[in-house]
Short mmCIF file of C-alpha atoms in Angstrom, two decimals:
data_model
loop_
_atom_site.label_atom_id
_atom_site.label_comp_id
_atom_site.label_asym_id
_atom_site.label_seq_id
_atom_site.Cartn_x
_atom_site.Cartn_y
_atom_site.Cartn_z
CA MET A 1 41.78 -6.17 22.99
CA SER A 2 37.62 -6.07 21.93
CA ALA A 3 36.28 -7.29 18.28
CA ALA A 4 33.92 -5.94 16.12
CA LEU A 5 31.57 -7.48 13.54
CA ILE A 6 30.43 -4.76 10.87
CA LEU A 7 27.11 -6.75 9.51
CA GLN A 8 25.58 -5.17 6.41
CA THR A 9 22.64 -7.41 4.84
CA THR A 10 21.84 -5.98 1.54
CA PRO A 11 21.70 -8.82 -1.06
CA TRP A 12 24.02 -6.75 -2.98
CA ARG A 13 26.87 -4.39 -2.73
CA GLU A 14 26.55 -0.58 -3.39
CA ASN A 15 29.47 1.77 -3.36
CA ALA A 16 27.95 3.47 -0.61
CA ASP A 17 28.27 0.31 1.54
CA ASP A 18 31.92 -0.13 1.01
CA THR A 19 32.41 3.33 1.95
CA ALA A 20 30.61 3.15 5.05
CA LEU A 21 32.61 0.19 6.18
CA ALA A 22 36.06 1.63 5.27
CA VAL A 23 34.68 5.06 7.02
CA VAL A 24 34.08 2.48 10.72
CA ALA A 25 37.38 0.49 9.92
CA ARG A 26 39.50 3.09 9.62
CA GLU A 27 37.98 5.35 12.41
CA VAL A 28 37.53 2.41 14.84
CA GLY A 29 41.22 1.13 13.73
CA GLY A 30 43.14 3.89 15.19
CA ILE A 31 42.13 3.19 18.64
CA ASP A 32 44.20 0.49 19.73
CA GLY A 33 43.06 -2.87 20.83
CA ILE A 34 39.84 -2.81 18.55
CA ASP A 35 39.43 -5.54 15.69
CA VAL A 36 36.99 -5.05 13.09
CA ALA A 37 35.69 -7.63 10.66
CA ALA A 38 32.48 -7.64 8.06
CA ALA A 39 30.23 -10.10 7.20
CA THR A 40 28.67 -8.97 3.57
CA ALA A 41 26.86 -10.24 0.66
CA ASP A 42 30.21 -10.75 -1.41
CA PRO A 43 32.94 -11.16 1.48
CA GLN A 44 35.64 -11.57 -1.10
CA ARG A 45 34.96 -7.75 -3.21
CA THR A 46 34.58 -6.55 0.08
CA ALA A 47 38.10 -7.49 1.47
CA ARG A 48 39.17 -6.74 -1.88
CA VAL A 49 37.80 -2.86 -2.03
CA THR A 50 38.06 -1.98 1.76
CA GLY A 51 40.77 -4.34 3.31
CA VAL A 52 38.32 -5.18 6.08
CA PRO A 53 39.02 -9.34 6.65
CA THR A 54 35.73 -10.61 6.26
CA VAL A 55 33.70 -13.54 7.17
CA PRO A 56 30.42 -14.76 4.75
CA ALA A 57 26.68 -12.83 6.13
CA ASP A 58 25.20 -16.45 6.61
CA LEU A 59 23.55 -17.85 10.28
CA PRO A 60 25.93 -20.52 10.60
CA HIS A 61 28.94 -18.45 10.31
CA LEU A 62 27.18 -14.99 12.20
CA LEU A 63 26.34 -17.30 14.89
CA ARG A 64 30.10 -18.83 15.63
CA SER A 65 31.27 -15.42 15.38
CA ALA A 66 29.39 -14.86 18.71
CA GLY A 67 32.14 -16.63 20.59
CA HIS A 68 35.06 -14.31 20.04
CA THR A 69 33.12 -11.03 18.85
CA ASP A 70 32.47 -8.19 21.89
CA THR A 71 29.69 -5.79 19.19
CA LEU A 72 27.74 -7.04 16.62
CA VAL A 73 26.93 -4.06 14.19
CA VAL A 74 24.36 -4.31 11.88
CA LEU A 75 24.96 -1.35 9.30
CA GLY A 76 22.64 -0.08 6.64
CA GLY A 77 20.13 -1.75 4.80
CA ARG A 78 16.84 -2.82 5.77
CA PRO A 79 16.63 -5.97 7.55
CA LEU A 80 13.11 -5.76 8.82
CA ALA A 81 11.66 -5.86 5.23
CA GLY A 82 11.72 -9.56 4.27
CA ARG A 83 14.30 -11.84 2.34
CA ARG A 84 14.11 -9.88 -1.05
CA GLU A 85 15.82 -6.81 0.44
CA SER A 86 17.90 -8.50 2.93
CA LEU A 87 20.54 -11.80 3.50
CA LEU A 88 18.90 -12.70 6.69
CA SER A 89 15.03 -12.93 7.58
CA LEU A 90 14.20 -10.78 10.34
CA ARG A 91 13.53 -14.12 12.36
CA SER A 92 17.33 -15.06 11.75
CA LEU A 93 18.26 -11.86 12.70
CA SER A 94 16.45 -12.05 16.25
CA THR A 95 17.91 -15.56 16.60
CA LEU A 96 21.31 -13.51 15.92
CA SER A 97 20.90 -10.76 18.16
CA GLN A 98 19.24 -13.12 20.92
CA ALA A 99 22.63 -15.40 20.97
CA TYR A 100 24.67 -12.78 21.16
CA ARG A 101 22.70 -11.19 23.99
CA ALA A 102 23.01 -14.37 25.75
CA ALA A 103 26.51 -14.40 25.59
CA GLY A 104 27.10 -11.37 27.10
CA ARG A 105 27.89 -9.23 23.36
CA ARG A 106 26.47 -6.08 22.62
CA VAL A 107 24.07 -5.36 19.46
CA ALA A 108 23.85 -2.18 17.28
CA PHE A 109 21.83 -0.98 14.51
CA VAL A 110 23.25 1.92 12.71
CA ASP A 111 21.54 3.43 9.38
CA LEU A 112 18.76 1.09 9.43
CA GLY A 113 15.80 1.45 6.88
CA VAL A 114 12.45 0.41 7.76
CA GLY A 115 9.35 -0.42 5.42
CA LYS A 116 6.17 -1.10 5.97
CA LEU A 117 5.54 -4.05 9.04
CA SER A 118 2.59 -6.42 9.62
CA PRO A 119 1.55 -6.78 13.22
CA ARG A 120 3.34 -9.53 13.76
CA ARG A 121 6.69 -8.00 12.23
CA GLU A 122 5.79 -5.65 14.50
CA GLY A 123 6.20 -7.36 17.57
CA THR A 124 9.06 -9.18 16.33
CA ALA A 125 10.90 -5.50 15.52
CA ARG A 126 10.30 -3.98 18.28
CA ARG A 127 11.62 -6.95 20.50
CA LEU A 128 15.02 -7.07 18.40
CA LEU A 129 15.80 -3.07 18.94
CA ALA A 130 14.38 -2.70 22.29
CA GLY A 131 17.76 -4.21 23.60
CA SER A 132 20.15 -2.94 21.44
CA SER A 133 23.19 -0.91 22.92
CA LEU A 134 22.85 1.58 19.92
CA THR A 135 19.72 2.03 17.35
CA VAL A 136 20.15 4.93 14.32
CA LEU A 137 17.61 4.95 11.74
CA ASP A 138 17.69 6.09 8.24
CA SER A 139 15.15 8.34 8.01
CA ALA A 140 12.23 9.89 10.21
CA GLU A 141 9.71 7.65 8.00
CA SER A 142 11.76 4.47 9.48
CA ALA A 143 11.17 6.15 12.81
CA ALA A 144 7.48 7.08 12.30
CA ARG A 145 7.03 3.30 11.70
CA LEU A 146 8.94 1.80 14.83
CA ALA A 147 7.10 4.48 16.92
CA ALA A 148 3.65 3.19 15.15
CA ALA A 149 4.95 -0.50 16.47
CA GLY A 150 5.70 0.69 20.03
CA LEU A 151 9.23 1.33 20.08
CA PRO A 152 9.39 3.78 22.76
CA THR A 153 10.56 7.50 21.63
CA PRO A 154 12.46 9.51 20.50
CA ILE A 155 14.28 7.57 18.38
CA ARG A 156 17.59 8.63 16.96
CA VAL A 157 17.68 9.79 12.77
CA GLY A 158 21.06 9.86 11.58
CA ALA A 159 22.75 10.52 8.33
CA HIS A 160 24.37 8.09 5.83
CA LEU A 161 28.01 7.50 7.00
CA GLY A 162 29.03 8.17 3.26
CA TRP A 163 28.83 11.45 4.27
CA HIS A 164 32.16 11.23 5.95
CA ASP A 165 34.25 10.33 3.12
CA LEU A 166 32.38 13.21 0.99
CA GLN A 167 33.30 16.31 2.73
CA ASP A 168 36.37 17.81 0.66
CA LEU A 169 35.36 19.19 -2.47
CA PRO A 170 35.78 17.12 -5.61
CA VAL A 171 38.30 16.79 -8.27
CA ARG A 172 37.21 18.92 -11.15
CA THR A 173 38.68 19.57 -14.77
CA GLU A 174 38.91 22.61 -16.44
CA GLY A 175 36.92 23.45 -19.20
CA PRO A 176 33.58 22.36 -20.44
CA ALA A 177 31.53 19.29 -18.29
CA THR A 178 32.15 15.84 -19.69
CA PHE A 179 28.82 15.01 -20.08
CA GLY A 180 26.35 17.51 -20.58
CA ALA A 181 23.67 15.24 -19.03
CA LEU A 182 24.39 11.69 -17.21
CA VAL A 183 22.18 9.48 -15.76
CA VAL A 184 22.46 7.25 -13.06
CA VAL A 185 20.09 4.13 -13.36
CA ASP A 186 19.65 0.66 -11.28
CA ASP A 187 17.01 -2.27 -12.79
CA ALA A 188 14.77 -1.41 -9.93
CA THR A 189 14.87 2.36 -10.34
CA LEU A 190 14.56 1.84 -13.99
CA VAL A 191 11.04 -0.20 -13.42
CA GLY A 192 9.93 2.60 -10.91
CA GLY A 193 10.62 5.48 -13.60
CA GLY A 194 7.96 3.43 -15.67
CA GLY A 195 10.31 1.63 -17.66
CA PRO A 196 12.67 2.58 -20.67
CA ALA A 197 10.32 3.86 -23.00
CA VAL A 198 8.56 6.43 -20.56
CA LEU A 199 11.74 7.04 -18.54
CA ALA A 200 13.37 8.17 -21.98
CA ASP A 201 10.25 10.56 -22.91
CA ARG A 202 10.82 12.18 -19.59
CA ILE A 203 14.59 12.87 -19.88
CA ALA A 204 14.06 13.76 -23.58
CA LEU A 205 11.53 16.25 -22.44
CA ASP A 206 13.60 17.40 -19.70
CA LEU A 207 16.41 18.14 -22.01
CA HIS A 208 14.50 20.08 -24.33
CA ARG A 209 13.12 22.19 -21.81
CA ALA A 210 16.17 22.77 -20.38
CA ALA A 211 17.84 23.68 -23.57
CA ALA A 212 14.51 26.23 -24.48
CA GLY A 213 15.35 26.33 -28.22
CA GLY A 214 18.91 25.90 -28.30
CA LEU A 215 21.19 22.95 -28.33
CA LEU A 216 20.76 19.71 -26.45
CA PRO A 217 23.70 18.65 -24.14
CA GLU A 218 26.47 17.35 -27.38
CA ARG A 219 27.70 14.36 -24.62
CA LEU A 220 24.88 12.23 -23.16
CA ALA A 221 25.69 9.10 -21.03
CA VAL A 222 23.90 6.79 -19.08
CA GLN A 223 25.54 4.83 -15.92
CA ALA A 224 25.22 1.37 -14.50
CA ARG A 225 24.74 2.52 -10.59
CA ARG A 226 25.54 -0.51 -8.63
CA PRO A 227 29.50 -2.68 -9.05
CA GLY A 228 29.38 -6.35 -7.67
CA SER A 229 27.20 -8.72 -8.82
CA ALA A 230 24.39 -6.34 -9.70
CA ALA A 231 26.19 -4.33 -12.17
CA GLY A 232 25.39 -6.97 -14.82
CA ALA A 233 21.45 -6.39 -14.18
CA ASP A 234 22.20 -3.00 -14.05
CA LEU A 235 24.31 -3.11 -17.29
CA ASP A 236 21.09 -4.09 -18.73
CA ALA A 237 18.95 -1.69 -17.43
CA ALA A 238 21.52 1.05 -18.61
CA GLN A 239 21.69 0.06 -22.28
CA SER A 240 17.74 -0.75 -22.61
CA LEU A 241 17.48 2.87 -21.06
CA ALA A 242 20.25 4.45 -23.79
CA LEU A 243 18.45 2.80 -26.65
CA GLY A 244 14.98 4.75 -25.79
CA LEU A 245 17.12 7.82 -25.52
CA ARG A 246 18.49 7.02 -29.03
CA ALA A 247 14.87 6.21 -30.38
CA LYS A 248 14.07 10.11 -29.34
CA GLY A 249 17.10 11.12 -31.52
CA LEU A 250 19.37 11.67 -28.23
CA SER A 251 22.80 9.53 -28.74
CA ALA A 252 23.79 7.93 -25.41
CA ALA A 253 26.69 6.22 -24.59
CA VAL A 254 26.94 3.37 -22.25
CA LEU A 255 28.87 3.38 -18.54
CA PRO A 256 29.98 1.11 -16.32
CA PRO A 257 29.45 1.27 -12.39
CA SER A 258 31.80 3.69 -10.71
CA PRO A 259 34.66 1.86 -8.25
CA SER A 260 33.84 3.82 -5.91
CA LEU A 261 31.88 6.71 -3.86
CA ARG A 262 34.38 9.16 -4.42
CA ALA A 263 34.70 8.15 -7.95
CA GLN A 264 31.34 8.71 -8.26
CA ARG A 265 31.15 12.04 -6.85
CA ASP A 266 33.93 13.01 -9.16
CA LEU A 267 32.13 11.96 -12.11
CA LEU A 268 29.17 13.52 -11.31
CA ALA A 269 31.10 16.90 -10.87
CA ALA A 270 32.45 16.41 -14.43
CA SER A 271 28.90 16.74 -15.54
CA ALA A 272 26.70 19.57 -16.15
CA ARG A 273 23.16 18.05 -14.95
CA VAL A 274 22.68 14.60 -13.02
CA PHE A 275 19.36 12.35 -13.87
CA ALA A 276 18.90 10.03 -10.78
CA ALA A 277 16.54 8.34 -8.35
CA ASP A 278 18.66 6.54 -5.60
CA ALA A 279 19.53 8.13 -2.13
CA GLU A 280 23.76 7.08 -2.73
CA THR A 281 23.62 9.00 -6.45
CA LEU A 282 21.88 12.22 -4.55
CA LEU A 283 24.54 12.05 -1.83
CA ALA A 284 27.05 11.87 -4.26
CA ALA A 285 25.80 14.88 -6.62
CA ALA A 286 24.93 17.07 -3.77
CA ALA A 287 28.94 16.59 -2.61
CA ALA A 288 29.63 17.23 -6.08
CA ARG A 289 28.00 20.53 -6.24
CA THR A 290 25.55 19.45 -9.07
CA PRO A 291 22.76 19.87 -10.52
CA VAL A 292 19.79 16.80 -10.15
CA THR A 293 16.84 16.16 -12.09
CA PRO A 294 15.15 13.22 -9.69
CA TRP A 295 12.12 10.63 -10.08
CA PRO A 296 12.93 9.04 -6.36
CA THR A 297 11.73 5.61 -6.24
CA GLY A 298 12.64 4.71 -2.50
CA GLN A 299 11.63 5.96 1.18
CA ARG A 300 15.43 7.15 1.57
CA ALA A 301 15.77 8.84 -1.75
CA GLY A 302 12.57 11.11 -0.98
CA GLY A 303 13.46 11.62 2.25
CA LEU A 304 17.28 12.60 1.54
CA LEU A 305 15.98 15.17 -1.50
CA ALA A 306 13.30 16.78 0.70
CA HIS A 307 15.68 17.51 3.42
CA LEU A 308 18.45 18.75 0.78
CA GLY A 309 16.19 21.01 -1.51
CA ASP A 310 17.68 24.29 -2.80
CA ARG A 311 19.98 24.61 0.12
CA GLY A 312 23.23 23.94 -1.33
CA LEU A 313 26.06 23.67 0.53
CA SER A 314 24.44 23.92 3.86
CA ALA A 315 22.17 21.18 3.23
CA VAL A 316 25.73 19.07 2.57
CA ARG A 317 27.40 20.46 5.74
CA GLU A 318 24.58 19.61 7.95
CA GLN A 319 24.57 15.83 6.52
CA VAL A 320 28.21 15.56 7.10
CA ALA A 321 28.13 16.55 10.42
CA ALA A 322 24.97 14.30 11.50
CA ALA A 323 27.15 11.61 10.06
CA GLY A 324 30.10 12.43 12.08
CA GLU A 325 27.82 12.48 14.99
CA VAL A 326 26.88 8.83 14.39
CA LEU A 327 30.68 7.70 13.92
CA ASP A 328 30.74 9.46 17.55
CA LEU A 329 28.52 7.19 19.06
CA LEU A 330 29.52 3.97 17.27
CA VAL A 331 33.42 5.03 17.98
CA LEU A 332 32.47 5.44 21.37
CA LEU A 333 30.20 1.99 21.95
CA LEU A 334 33.06 -0.19 20.20
CA SER A 335 36.04 1.37 22.62
CA GLU A 336 34.01 0.48 25.76
CA GLY A 337 36.59 -1.96 26.88
CA ALA A 338 39.28 -1.48 24.99
CA GLY A 339 41.25 0.08 27.23
CA THR A 340 41.74 3.15 25.46
CA SER A 341 40.65 7.06 25.27
CA GLY A 342 41.83 7.89 21.65
CA HIS A 343 39.42 8.87 19.33
CA PRO A 344 40.57 9.31 15.53
CA SER A 345 37.85 11.34 14.58
CA HIS A 346 38.93 14.45 16.52
CA ASN A 347 42.95 13.11 16.85
CA SER A 348 42.17 14.08 20.75
CA ALA A 349 40.89 12.03 23.77
CA LEU A 350 37.55 11.02 23.55
CA GLN A 351 35.42 13.16 26.14
CA ALA A 352 31.75 12.12 26.66
CA SER A 353 31.23 15.92 26.94
CA ARG A 354 31.67 16.20 22.92
CA LEU A 355 28.94 13.89 22.23
CA ARG A 356 25.65 15.75 22.61
CA PRO A 357 22.58 13.17 21.06
CA THR A 358 19.50 14.29 20.20
CA GLY A 359 17.42 11.92 20.45
CA VAL A 360 17.44 8.62 22.67
CA THR A 361 20.13 6.17 22.51
CA ARG A 362 19.47 2.19 23.01
#
């Protein structure tokens, strides 16, 4: 029997976080002899939404878990960026990693984002990742920062595991779009867009330009992006932007967050155009084949937007394939010592020759 603990360090929950965790649990759950548990900011909600057993994501609980965990997987987030963007400080994460390795456990980092690092944090990050069993970063920018910090190259960059759950076609309804335009916002992207008044000006200008003197969209909505503990702040952001749009003569409804990434994709598929700034919505809109007017405010969103470009379905397929490759590598790592060669992604025997990594895994 092998046990894996999936640690997600973001202080809030996102649908993409839940989807990535559910994908790993579903794929690994098809292998006899592997148990999966998760540690998140909201363990009760995570267990309810994903069905995965959970523990609190604090250092004491995580250290106690080392005695009965074979592999610790830090999945997603920006734990190297500091406490504002992570439940654990970089020092706590280093302590945790050292404890697991000292106990003979494996530690992996998947879909890891890296921001600007001070010289001291560069050294800590380099030591943290140098001994990992698998390292996959979220973007080329993250890889460049770690390479500058002295981590040996090449460094693997992969796609978000949420793509793996969005490869089927979205649910579309007959007739006109449910929303002529849908704006997806959270409190951070609202600030990044210049605040409600500035962003309302920009959206109104874009809508008038697209209408080219014709009729503006009959139905306009502003949606709060994140569920869970962040939903209140995001609903406030959506309400303030809706008020700004109404001041421009645009009637805008306010919508709550979608319950899942797939539900978000289907909502975007029912919209004629999407305005968004975050990577999760850009991902879902691409999978929905819905045009996007972006104002990317983060490193990951900007990188994803540049990669998708105007290539449409081919770029989406690339992301799905890249997510599948990351999942293959993670399943291969977790299945070591489980006494099985079954691989649920392919419903066949796992063969090392089928895995063709483009970078270096540690």
